[in-house]
Amino acid sequence: MKRGSILFLRAVILLVGVGVLAGLLWEPQVEGRNANADQVTIYFRDPFLAYAYVGSLPFFFGLHQAFKLLGYVGEGQAQTFSPEAIKALRHIKYCALAIVGFIAGGEAYIVLGVNDDHAGAVTMGIATSFVCVVTATAAAVLERVLQSAVDLKSEHDLTV
């Protein structure tokens, strides 16, 4: 890949991370039940919000791993077939699956709760889970392809 493409993708990853962090910090203030609450009530007395913040940690770790993976790709084709790149893909896959698990827990909390309006939250959870499953599948396929390339390369190095 060209250096400009890698820098563009890294900038996109950085902007996605900043946008999601801003959304995580801003959304609780405009939510219906928190419209007239003070900051302490919004951020420190809502167990679901704490769960959402803990559940967002795998997302940010996955973004960090994608950023690192682009660094490996930027270093050259020979470096792309490295154990570090495979490890980064494996971490991305596990982060995506962890996010699906956190979403399932959040959905259970919402559906089993006393609130009557579940449709919007459940729909967003299903859509986000679908994106995470696609990401985990793509990372698993790429991990398998890179692992076979590394194995093939190591076999070739042994025979030469």
Tab-separated table of C-alpha atoms in Angstrom, residues 2 6 15 21 23 33 41 43 45 48 61-62 67 69-70 86 92-93 102-103 114 116-117 119 134 139 141 147 149:
chain	number	residue	atom	x	y	z
A	2	LYS	CA	1.076	3.541	-0.574
A	6	ILE	CA	-1.991	4.197	5.155
A	15	LEU	CA	-11.323	10.233	13.909
A	21	LEU	CA	-15.382	8.957	22.745
A	23	GLY	CA	-20.460	10.455	21.747
A	33	ARG	CA	-34.158	10.732	31.842
A	41	THR	CA	-26.193	11.956	38.929
A	43	TYR	CA	-22.103	9.854	35.409
A	45	ARG	CA	-25.286	6.882	39.697
A	48	PHE	CA	-25.883	0.914	32.852
A	61	PHE	CA	-8.316	-1.573	22.165
A	62	GLY	CA	-9.417	-2.958	18.792
A	67	PHE	CA	-3.688	1.317	14.062
A	69	LEU	CA	-1.631	-3.300	12.009
A	70	LEU	CA	-1.578	-0.410	9.563
A	86	ILE	CA	-1.204	-12.037	13.100
A	92	ILE	CA	-9.122	-7.410	16.749
A	93	LYS	CA	-11.172	-10.606	16.408
A	102	PHE	CA	-21.198	-6.735	26.102
A	103	ILE	CA	-24.004	-5.801	23.715
A	114	VAL	CA	-39.009	-2.072	33.524
A	116	ASP	CA	-41.475	-0.027	27.993
A	117	ASP	CA	-39.511	1.309	24.997
A	119	ALA	CA	-37.299	-1.154	20.104
A	134	VAL	CA	-18.527	-9.135	10.269
A	139	ALA	CA	-10.160	-10.582	11.040
A	141	VAL	CA	-10.057	-14.925	7.682
A	147	GLN	CA	-0.741	-17.507	9.318
A	149	ALA	CA	1.698	-17.257	4.541
